mmCIF file of C-alpha atoms in Angstrom:
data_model
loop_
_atom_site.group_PDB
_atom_site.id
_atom_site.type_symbol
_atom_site.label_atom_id
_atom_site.label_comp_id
_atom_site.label_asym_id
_atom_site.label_seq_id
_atom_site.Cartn_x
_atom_site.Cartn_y
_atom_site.Cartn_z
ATOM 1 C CA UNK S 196 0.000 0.000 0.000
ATOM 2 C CA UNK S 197 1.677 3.700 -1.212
ATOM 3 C CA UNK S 198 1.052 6.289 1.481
ATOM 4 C CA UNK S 199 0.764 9.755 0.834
ATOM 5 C CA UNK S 200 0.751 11.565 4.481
ATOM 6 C CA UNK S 201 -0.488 14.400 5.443
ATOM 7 C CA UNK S 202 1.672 16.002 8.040
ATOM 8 C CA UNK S 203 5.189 15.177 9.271
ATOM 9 C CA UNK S 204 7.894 17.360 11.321
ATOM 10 C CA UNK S 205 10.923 15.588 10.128
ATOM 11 C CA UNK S 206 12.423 18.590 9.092
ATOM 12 C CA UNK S 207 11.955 20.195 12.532
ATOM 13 C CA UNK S 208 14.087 17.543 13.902
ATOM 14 C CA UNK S 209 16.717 17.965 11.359
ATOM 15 C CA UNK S 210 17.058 21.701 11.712
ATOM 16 C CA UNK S 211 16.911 21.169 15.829
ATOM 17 C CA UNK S 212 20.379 19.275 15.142
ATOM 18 C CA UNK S 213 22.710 21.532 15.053
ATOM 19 C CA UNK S 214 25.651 18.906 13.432
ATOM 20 C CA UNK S 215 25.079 16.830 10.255
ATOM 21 C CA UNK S 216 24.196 13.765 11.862
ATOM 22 C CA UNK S 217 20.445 13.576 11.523
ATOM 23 C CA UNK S 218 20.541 15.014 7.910
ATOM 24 C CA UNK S 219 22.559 11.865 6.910
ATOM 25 C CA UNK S 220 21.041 9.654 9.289
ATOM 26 C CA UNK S 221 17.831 10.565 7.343
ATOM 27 C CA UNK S 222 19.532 9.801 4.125
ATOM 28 C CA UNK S 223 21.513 6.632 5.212
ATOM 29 C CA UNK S 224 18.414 4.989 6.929
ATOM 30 C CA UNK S 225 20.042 4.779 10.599
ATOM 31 C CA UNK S 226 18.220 7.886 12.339
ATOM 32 C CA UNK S 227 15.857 7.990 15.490
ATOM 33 C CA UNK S 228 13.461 9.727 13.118
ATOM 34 C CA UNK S 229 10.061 8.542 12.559
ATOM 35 C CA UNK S 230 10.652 8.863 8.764
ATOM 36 C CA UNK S 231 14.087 8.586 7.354
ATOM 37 C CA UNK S 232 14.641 6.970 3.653
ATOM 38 C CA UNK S 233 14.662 3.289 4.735
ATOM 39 C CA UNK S 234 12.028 3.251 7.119
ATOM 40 C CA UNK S 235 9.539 4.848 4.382
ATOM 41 C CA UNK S 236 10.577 2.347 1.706
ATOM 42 C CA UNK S 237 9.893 -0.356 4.876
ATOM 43 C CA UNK S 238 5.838 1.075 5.473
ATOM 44 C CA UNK S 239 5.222 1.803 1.840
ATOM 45 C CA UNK S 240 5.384 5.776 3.139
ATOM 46 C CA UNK S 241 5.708 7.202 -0.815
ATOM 47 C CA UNK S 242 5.417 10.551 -0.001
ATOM 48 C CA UNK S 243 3.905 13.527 2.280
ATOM 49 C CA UNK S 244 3.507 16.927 3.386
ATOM 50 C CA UNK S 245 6.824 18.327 5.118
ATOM 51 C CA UNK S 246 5.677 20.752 8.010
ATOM 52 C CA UNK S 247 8.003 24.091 8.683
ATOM 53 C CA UNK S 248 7.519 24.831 12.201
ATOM 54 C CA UNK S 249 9.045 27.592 13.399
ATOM 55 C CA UNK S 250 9.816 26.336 17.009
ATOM 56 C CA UNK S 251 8.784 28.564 19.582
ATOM 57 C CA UNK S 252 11.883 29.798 22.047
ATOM 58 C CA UNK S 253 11.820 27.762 25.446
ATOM 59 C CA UNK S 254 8.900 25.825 24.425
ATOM 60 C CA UNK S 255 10.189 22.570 24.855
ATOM 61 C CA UNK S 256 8.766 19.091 24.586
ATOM 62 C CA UNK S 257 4.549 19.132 25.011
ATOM 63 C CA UNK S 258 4.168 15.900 25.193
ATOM 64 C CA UNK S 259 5.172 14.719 29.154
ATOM 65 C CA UNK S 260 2.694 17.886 30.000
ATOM 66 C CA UNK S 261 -0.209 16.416 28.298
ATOM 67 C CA UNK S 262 -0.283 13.190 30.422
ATOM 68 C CA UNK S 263 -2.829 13.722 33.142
ATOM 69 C CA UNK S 264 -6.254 13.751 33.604
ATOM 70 C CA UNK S 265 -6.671 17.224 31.933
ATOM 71 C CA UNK S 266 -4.654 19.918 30.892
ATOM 72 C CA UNK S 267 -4.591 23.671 29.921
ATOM 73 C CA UNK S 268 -0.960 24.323 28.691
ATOM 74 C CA UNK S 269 -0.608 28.224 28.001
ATOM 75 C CA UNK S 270 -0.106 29.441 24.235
ATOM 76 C CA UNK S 271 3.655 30.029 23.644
ATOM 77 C CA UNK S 272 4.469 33.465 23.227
ATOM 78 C CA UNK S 273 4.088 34.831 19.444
ATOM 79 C CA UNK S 274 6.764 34.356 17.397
ATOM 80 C CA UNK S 275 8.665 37.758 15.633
ATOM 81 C CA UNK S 276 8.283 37.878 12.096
ATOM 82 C CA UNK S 277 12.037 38.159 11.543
ATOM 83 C CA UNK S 278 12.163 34.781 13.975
ATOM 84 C CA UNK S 279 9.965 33.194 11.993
ATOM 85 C CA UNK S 280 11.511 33.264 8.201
ATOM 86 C CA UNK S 281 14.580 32.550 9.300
ATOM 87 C CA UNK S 282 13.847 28.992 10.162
ATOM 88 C CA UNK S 283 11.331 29.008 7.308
ATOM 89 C CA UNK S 284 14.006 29.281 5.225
ATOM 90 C CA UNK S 285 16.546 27.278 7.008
ATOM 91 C CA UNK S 286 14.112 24.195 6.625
ATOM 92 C CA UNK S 287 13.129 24.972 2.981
ATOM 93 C CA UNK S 288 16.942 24.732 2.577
ATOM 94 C CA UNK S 289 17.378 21.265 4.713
ATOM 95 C CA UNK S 290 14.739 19.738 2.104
ATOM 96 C CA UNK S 291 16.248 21.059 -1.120
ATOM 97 C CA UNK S 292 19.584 19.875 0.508
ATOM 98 C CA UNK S 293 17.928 16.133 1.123
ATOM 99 C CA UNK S 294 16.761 16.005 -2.202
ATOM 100 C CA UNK S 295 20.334 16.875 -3.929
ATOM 101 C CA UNK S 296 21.854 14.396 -1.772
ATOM 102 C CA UNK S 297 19.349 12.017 -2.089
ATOM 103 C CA UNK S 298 20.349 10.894 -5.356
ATOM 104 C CA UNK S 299 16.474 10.376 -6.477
ATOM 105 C CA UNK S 300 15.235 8.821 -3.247
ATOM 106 C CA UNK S 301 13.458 11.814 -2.261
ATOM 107 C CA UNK S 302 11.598 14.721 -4.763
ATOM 108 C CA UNK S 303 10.621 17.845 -4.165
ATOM 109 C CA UNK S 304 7.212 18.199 -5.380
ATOM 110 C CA UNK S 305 5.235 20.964 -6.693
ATOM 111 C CA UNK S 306 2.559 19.141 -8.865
ATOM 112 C CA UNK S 307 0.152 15.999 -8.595
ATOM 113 C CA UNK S 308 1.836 15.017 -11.324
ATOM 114 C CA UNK S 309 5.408 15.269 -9.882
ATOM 115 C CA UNK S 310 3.747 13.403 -7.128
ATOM 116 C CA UNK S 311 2.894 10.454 -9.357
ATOM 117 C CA UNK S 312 6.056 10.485 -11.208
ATOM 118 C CA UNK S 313 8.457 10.498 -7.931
ATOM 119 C CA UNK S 314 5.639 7.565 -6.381
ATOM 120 C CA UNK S 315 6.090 5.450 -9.612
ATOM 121 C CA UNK S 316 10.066 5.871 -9.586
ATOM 122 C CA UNK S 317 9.956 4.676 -5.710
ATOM 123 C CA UNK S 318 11.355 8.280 -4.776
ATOM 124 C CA UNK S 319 9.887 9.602 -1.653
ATOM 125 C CA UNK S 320 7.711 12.799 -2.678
ATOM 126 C CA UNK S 321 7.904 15.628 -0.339
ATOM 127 C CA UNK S 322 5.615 18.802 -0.613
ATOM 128 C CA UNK S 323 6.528 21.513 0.913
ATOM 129 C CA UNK S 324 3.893 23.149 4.435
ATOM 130 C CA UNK S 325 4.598 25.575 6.871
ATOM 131 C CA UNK S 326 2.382 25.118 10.023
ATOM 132 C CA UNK S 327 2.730 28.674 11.621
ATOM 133 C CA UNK S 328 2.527 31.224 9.199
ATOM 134 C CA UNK S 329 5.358 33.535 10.917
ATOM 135 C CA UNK S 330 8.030 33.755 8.124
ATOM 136 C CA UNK S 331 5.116 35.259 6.086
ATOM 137 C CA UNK S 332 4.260 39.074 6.235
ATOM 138 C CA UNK S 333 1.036 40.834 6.745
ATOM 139 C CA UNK S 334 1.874 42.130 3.410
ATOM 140 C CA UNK S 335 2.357 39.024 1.587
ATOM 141 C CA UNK S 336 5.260 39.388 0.006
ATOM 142 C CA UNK S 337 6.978 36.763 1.525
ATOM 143 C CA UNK S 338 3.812 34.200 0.400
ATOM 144 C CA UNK S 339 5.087 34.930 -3.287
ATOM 145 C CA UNK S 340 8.335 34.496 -2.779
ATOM 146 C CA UNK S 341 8.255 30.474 -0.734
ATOM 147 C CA UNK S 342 5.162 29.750 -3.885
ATOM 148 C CA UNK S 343 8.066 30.292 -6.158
ATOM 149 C CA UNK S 344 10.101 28.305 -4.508
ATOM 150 C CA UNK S 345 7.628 25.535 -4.357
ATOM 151 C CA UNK S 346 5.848 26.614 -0.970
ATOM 152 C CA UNK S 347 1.850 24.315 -1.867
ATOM 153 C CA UNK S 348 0.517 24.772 1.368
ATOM 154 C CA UNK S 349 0.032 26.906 4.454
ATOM 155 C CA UNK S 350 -1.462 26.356 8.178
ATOM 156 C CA UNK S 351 -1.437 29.700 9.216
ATOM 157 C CA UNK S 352 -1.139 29.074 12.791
ATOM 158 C CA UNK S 353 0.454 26.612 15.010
ATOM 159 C CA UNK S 354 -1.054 27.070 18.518
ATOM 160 C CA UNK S 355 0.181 30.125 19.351
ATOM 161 C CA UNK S 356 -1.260 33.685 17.838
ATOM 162 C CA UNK S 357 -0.351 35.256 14.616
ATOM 163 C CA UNK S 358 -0.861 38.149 12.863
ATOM 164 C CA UNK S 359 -3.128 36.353 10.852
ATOM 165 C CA UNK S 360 -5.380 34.108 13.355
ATOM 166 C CA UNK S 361 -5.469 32.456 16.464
ATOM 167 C CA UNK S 362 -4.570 29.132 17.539
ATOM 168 C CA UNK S 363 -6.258 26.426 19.756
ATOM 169 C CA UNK S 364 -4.353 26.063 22.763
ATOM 170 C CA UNK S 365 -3.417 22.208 23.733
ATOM 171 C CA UNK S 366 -6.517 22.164 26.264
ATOM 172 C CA UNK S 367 -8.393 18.934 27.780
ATOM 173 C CA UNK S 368 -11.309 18.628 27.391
ATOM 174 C CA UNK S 369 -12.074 21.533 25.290
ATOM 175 C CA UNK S 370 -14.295 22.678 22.279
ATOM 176 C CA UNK S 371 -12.566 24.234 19.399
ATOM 177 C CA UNK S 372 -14.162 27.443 20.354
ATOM 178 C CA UNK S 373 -11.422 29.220 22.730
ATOM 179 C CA UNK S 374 -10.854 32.884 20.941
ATOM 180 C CA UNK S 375 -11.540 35.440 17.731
ATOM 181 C CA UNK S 376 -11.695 34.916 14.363
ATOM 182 C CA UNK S 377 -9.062 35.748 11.541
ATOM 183 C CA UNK S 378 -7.552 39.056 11.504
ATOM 184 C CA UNK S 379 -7.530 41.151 8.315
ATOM 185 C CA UNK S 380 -3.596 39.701 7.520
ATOM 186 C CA UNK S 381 -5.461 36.761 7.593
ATOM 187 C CA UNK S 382 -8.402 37.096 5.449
ATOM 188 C CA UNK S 383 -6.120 38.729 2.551
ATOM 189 C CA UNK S 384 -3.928 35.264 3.056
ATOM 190 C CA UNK S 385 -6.714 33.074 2.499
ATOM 191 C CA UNK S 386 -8.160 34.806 -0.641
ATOM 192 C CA UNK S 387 -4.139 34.933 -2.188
ATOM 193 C CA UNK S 388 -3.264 31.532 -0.883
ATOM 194 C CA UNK S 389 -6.929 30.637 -3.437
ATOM 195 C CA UNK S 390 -4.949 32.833 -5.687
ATOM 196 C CA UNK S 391 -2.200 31.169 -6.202
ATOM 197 C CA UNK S 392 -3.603 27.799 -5.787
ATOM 198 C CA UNK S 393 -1.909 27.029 -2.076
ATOM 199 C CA UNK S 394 -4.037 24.333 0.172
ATOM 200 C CA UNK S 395 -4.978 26.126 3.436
ATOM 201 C CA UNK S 396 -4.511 24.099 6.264
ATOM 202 C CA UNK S 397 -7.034 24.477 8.874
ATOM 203 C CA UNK S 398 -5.088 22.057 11.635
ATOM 204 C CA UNK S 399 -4.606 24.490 14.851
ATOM 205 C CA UNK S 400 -7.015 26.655 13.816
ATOM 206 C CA UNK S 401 -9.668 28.000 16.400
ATOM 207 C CA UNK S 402 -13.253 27.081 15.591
ATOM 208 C CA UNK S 403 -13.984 31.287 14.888
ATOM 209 C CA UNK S 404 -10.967 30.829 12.123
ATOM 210 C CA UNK S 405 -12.167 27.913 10.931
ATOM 211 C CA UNK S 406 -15.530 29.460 9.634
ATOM 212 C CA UNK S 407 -13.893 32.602 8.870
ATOM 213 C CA UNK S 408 -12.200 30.563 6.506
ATOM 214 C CA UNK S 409 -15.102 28.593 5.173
ATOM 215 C CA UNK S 410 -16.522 31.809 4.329
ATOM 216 C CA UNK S 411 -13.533 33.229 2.511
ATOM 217 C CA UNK S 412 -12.411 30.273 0.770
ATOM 218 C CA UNK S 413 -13.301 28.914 -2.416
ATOM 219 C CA UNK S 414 -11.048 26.125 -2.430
ATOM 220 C CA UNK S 415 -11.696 22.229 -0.416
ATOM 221 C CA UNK S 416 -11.582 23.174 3.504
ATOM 222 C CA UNK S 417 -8.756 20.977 4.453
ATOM 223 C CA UNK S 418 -7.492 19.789 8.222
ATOM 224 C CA UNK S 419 -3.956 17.997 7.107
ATOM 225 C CA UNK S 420 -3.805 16.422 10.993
ATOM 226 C CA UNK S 421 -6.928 16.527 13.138
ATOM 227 C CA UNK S 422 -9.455 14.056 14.719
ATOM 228 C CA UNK S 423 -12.987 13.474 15.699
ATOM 229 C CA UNK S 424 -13.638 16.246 18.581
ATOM 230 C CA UNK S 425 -16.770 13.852 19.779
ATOM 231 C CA UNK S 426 -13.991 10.907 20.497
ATOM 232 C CA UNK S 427 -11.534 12.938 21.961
ATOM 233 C CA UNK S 428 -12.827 16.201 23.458
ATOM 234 C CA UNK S 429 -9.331 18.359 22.908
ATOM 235 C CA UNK S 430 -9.572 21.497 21.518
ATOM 236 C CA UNK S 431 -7.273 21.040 18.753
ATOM 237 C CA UNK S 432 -9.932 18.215 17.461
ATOM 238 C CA UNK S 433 -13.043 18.626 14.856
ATOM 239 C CA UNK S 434 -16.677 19.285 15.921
ATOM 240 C CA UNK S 435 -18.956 17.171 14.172
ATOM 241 C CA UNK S 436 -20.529 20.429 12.462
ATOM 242 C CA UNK S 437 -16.944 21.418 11.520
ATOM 243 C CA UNK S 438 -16.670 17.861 9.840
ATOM 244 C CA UNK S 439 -20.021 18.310 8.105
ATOM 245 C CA UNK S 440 -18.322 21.784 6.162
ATOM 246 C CA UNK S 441 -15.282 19.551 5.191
ATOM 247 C CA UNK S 442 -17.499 17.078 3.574
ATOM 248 C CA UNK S 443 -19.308 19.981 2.091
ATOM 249 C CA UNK S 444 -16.918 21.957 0.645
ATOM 250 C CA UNK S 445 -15.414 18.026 -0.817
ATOM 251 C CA UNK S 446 -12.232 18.600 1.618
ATOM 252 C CA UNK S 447 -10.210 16.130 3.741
ATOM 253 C CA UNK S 448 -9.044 15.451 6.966
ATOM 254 C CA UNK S 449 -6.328 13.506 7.699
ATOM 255 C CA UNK S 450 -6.150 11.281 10.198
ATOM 256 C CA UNK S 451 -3.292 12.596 13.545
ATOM 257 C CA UNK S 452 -1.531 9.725 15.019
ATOM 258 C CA UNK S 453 -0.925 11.900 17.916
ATOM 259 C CA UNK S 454 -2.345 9.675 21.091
ATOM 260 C CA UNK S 455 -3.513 13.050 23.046
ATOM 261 C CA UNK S 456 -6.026 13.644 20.258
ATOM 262 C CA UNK S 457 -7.139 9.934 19.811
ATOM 263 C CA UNK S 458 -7.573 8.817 23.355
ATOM 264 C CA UNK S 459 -10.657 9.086 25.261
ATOM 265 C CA UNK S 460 -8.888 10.604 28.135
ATOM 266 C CA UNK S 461 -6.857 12.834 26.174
ATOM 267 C CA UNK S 462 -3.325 11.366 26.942
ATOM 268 C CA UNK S 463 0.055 11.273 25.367
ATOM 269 C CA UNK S 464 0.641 7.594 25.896
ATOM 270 C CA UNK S 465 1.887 5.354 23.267
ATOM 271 C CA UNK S 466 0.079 1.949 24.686
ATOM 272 C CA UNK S 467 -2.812 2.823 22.217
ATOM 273 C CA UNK S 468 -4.447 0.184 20.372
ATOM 274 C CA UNK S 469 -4.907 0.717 17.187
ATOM 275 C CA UNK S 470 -8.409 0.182 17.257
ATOM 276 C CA UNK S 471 -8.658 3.557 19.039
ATOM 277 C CA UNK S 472 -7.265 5.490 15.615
ATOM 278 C CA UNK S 473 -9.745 3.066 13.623
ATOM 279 C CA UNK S 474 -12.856 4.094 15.761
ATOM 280 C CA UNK S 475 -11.961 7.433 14.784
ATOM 281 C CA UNK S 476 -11.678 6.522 11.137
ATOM 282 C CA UNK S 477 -15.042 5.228 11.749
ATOM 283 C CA UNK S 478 -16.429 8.624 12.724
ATOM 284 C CA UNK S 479 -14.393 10.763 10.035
ATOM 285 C CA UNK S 480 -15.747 8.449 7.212
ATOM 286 C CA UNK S 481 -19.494 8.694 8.804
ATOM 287 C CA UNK S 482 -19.242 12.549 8.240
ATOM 288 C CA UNK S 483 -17.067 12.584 5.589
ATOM 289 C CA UNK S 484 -17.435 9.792 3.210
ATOM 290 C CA UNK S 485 -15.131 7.866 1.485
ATOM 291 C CA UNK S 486 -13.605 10.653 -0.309
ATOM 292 C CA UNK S 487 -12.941 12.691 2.515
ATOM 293 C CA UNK S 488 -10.841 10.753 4.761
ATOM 294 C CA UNK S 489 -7.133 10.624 4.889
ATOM 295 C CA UNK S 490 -4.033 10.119 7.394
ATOM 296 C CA UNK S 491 -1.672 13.234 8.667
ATOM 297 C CA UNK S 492 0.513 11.459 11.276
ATOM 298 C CA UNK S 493 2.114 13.579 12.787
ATOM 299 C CA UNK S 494 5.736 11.697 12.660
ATOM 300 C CA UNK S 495 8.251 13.266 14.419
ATOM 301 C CA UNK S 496 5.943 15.524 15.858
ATOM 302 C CA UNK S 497 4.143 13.479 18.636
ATOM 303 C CA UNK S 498 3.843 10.340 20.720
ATOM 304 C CA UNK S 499 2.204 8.016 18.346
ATOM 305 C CA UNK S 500 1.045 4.444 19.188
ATOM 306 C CA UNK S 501 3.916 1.643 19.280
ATOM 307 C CA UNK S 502 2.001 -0.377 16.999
ATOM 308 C CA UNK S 503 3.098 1.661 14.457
ATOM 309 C CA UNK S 504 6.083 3.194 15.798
ATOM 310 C CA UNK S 505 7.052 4.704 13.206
ATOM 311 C CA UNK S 506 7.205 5.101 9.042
ATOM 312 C CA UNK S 507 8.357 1.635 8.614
ATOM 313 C CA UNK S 508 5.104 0.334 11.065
ATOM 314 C CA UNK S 509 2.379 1.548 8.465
ATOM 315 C CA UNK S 510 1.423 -1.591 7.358
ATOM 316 C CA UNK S 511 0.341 -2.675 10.737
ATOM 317 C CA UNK S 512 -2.125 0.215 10.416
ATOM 318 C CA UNK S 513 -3.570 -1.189 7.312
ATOM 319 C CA UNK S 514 -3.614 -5.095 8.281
ATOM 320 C CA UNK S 515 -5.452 -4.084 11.378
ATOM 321 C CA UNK S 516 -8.125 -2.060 9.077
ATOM 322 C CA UNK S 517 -8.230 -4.772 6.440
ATOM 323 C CA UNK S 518 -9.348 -7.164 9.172
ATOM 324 C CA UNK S 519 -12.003 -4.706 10.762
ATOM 325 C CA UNK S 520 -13.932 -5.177 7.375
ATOM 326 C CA UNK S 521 -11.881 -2.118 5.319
ATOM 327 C CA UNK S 522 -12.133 -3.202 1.610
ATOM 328 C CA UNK S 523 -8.931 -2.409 -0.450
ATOM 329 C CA UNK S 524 -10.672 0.392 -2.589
ATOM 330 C CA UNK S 525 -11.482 2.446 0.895
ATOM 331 C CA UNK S 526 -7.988 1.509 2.049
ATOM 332 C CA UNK S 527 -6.536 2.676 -1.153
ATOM 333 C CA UNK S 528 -8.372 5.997 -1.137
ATOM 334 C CA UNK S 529 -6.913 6.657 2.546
ATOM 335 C CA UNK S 530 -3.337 5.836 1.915
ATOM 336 C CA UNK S 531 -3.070 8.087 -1.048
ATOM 337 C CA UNK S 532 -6.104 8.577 -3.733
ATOM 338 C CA UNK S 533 -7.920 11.261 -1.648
ATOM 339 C CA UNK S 534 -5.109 13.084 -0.625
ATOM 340 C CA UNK S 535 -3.916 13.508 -4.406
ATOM 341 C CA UNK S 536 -7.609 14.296 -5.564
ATOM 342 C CA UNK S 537 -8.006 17.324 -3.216
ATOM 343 C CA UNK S 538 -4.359 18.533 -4.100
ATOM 344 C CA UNK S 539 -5.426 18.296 -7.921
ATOM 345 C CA UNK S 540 -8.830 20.324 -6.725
ATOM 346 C CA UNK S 541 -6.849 23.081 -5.032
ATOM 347 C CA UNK S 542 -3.314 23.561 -7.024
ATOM 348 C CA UNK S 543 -3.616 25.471 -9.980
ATOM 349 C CA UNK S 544 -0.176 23.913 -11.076
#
């Protein structure tokens, strides 16, 4: 089965490195990554979204803070503008820099049809996302500057405030609903991100954002890495109503491996089954249909469940699924088909 995923923060790891190790260990297959070359050619992983994160200062690790019975973490402190593109484009350089050394195993991508050439060649294809919209201007100019350089889409918030929008704090339990809307930086990015043909990402987004951008948009509302908020009652998960304006707009959500936001008690704990991330399949498809449901791990961006471990542990995923009563069309359209439909909807290249 070829996987195309949603959401991964390998690159976040790499830049956090400050010798070459990682970058080659990525290349040579021998890294502590969740997805390095040989662990992707091991799960069948034949491409993804690459997240640029600009790491907030002091922020440390979430993860051993979301572990108890509930949790309100406080939103980091915004990030300066200045702060912001200069890891953009630190980690825009790491991935060009993978793909020259590469030789072919990994593609940048800036088409569906680049896609599908680098998944037929067995070369890993990597898009190119910034979750946290920082390195970008109010202005904008810096949006037409990272789509020439192959920049196809944009979350414009992690969970911390912008100058575009606001982000859902890491909060259990929660609703969605925890601030204001966009902010007029915000609404000008999602009518040029339509523009230019750039997939918003509405992952992180507060519910009041969320609609704003239903409103705005005429492209597929799309949540790269999210769940099913009536499952998991964290903010940073989908109401069913929010669900019900994917499915209408034909968008996708991808399916977050992240425990916190598939366990019923909202935990970071990697002894989750995997029929906790099918139940929430089960729930996505029931809003979304068939066509509307896709995965956005999260590797190397959260605790995910040791049955799958990591890139090379997708096919556990999928065995487990098969054997729940998944047919191989529906399996087919989660591992990759949906994900390059909606791309093919929203890119104008």
């Amino acid at each position: 089965m070829k996987v195309f995923d949603g959401h991964n923060d390998a690159l976040l790891r790499i830049y956090q490195d400050p010798t070459p190790t990682t970058f080659q260990a990525f290349l040579d297959g021998d890294s502590q990554l969740h997805i390095d070359l040989a662990k992707a050619r091991a799960g069948g992983l034949a491409g993804g979204l690459f997240a640029i994160f600009p790491p907030s200062p002091m922020a440390g690790d979430l993860s051993d803070r979301m572990s108890g019975r509930g949790y309100d973490l406080p939103l980091p402190t915004p990030l300066a503008h200045p702060a912001g593109a200069d890891a953009t484009v630190a980690m825009a350089s790491i991935l060009l820099r993978l793909e020259a050394a590469s030789k072919g195993g990994l593609t940048v991508c800036r088409s569906v049809a680049d896609i599908e050439s680098a998944m037929a060649k067995g070369s890993l294809a990597a898009v190119l996302h910034i979750e946290g919209a920082e390195a970008i201007d109010p202005e904008l100019h810096m949006l037409d500057v990272l789509s020439a350089a192959g920049l196809r889409s944009v979350g414009m918030v992690w969970s911390r405030d912008n100058h575009f929008a606001h982000g859902v704090p890491m909060r259990f339990p929660s609703t969605p609903d925890t601030g204001e809307g966009l902010l007029e930086p915000g609404r000008r990015l999602v009518k040029r991100c339509n523009e230019l043909g750039i997939l918003l990402d509405l992952s992180h987004l507060n519910e009041r954002g969320f609609w704003d951008v239903a409103e705005l948009s005429d492209a597929p509302l799309v949540a790269t890495h999210s769940n099913a908020h009536r499952l998991c009652t964290v903010s940073r998960n989908l109401t069913d109503a929010q669900l019900d304006a994917v499915a209408a707009s034909r968008g996708v959500v991808g399916l977050n491996f992240a425990t916190a936001f598939l366990r019923e008690d909202g935990r970071m704990d990697s002894d989750t089954p995997l029929d906790t991330m099918r139940r929430h399949l089960d729930a996505l498809l029931e809003r979304l249909g068939e066509e509307g449901v896709a995965l956005g791990s999260d590797f190397d961006g959260a605790t995910i469940p040791d049955a799958i471990g990591s890139a090379a542990g997708l096919p556990a995923l999928f065995e487990h699924l098969s054997k729940a009563g998944y047919g191989d069309a529906l399996l087919e359209r989660i591992a990759h088909r949906n994900w390059l439909s909606v791309l093919g909807r929203t890119w104008k290249a």
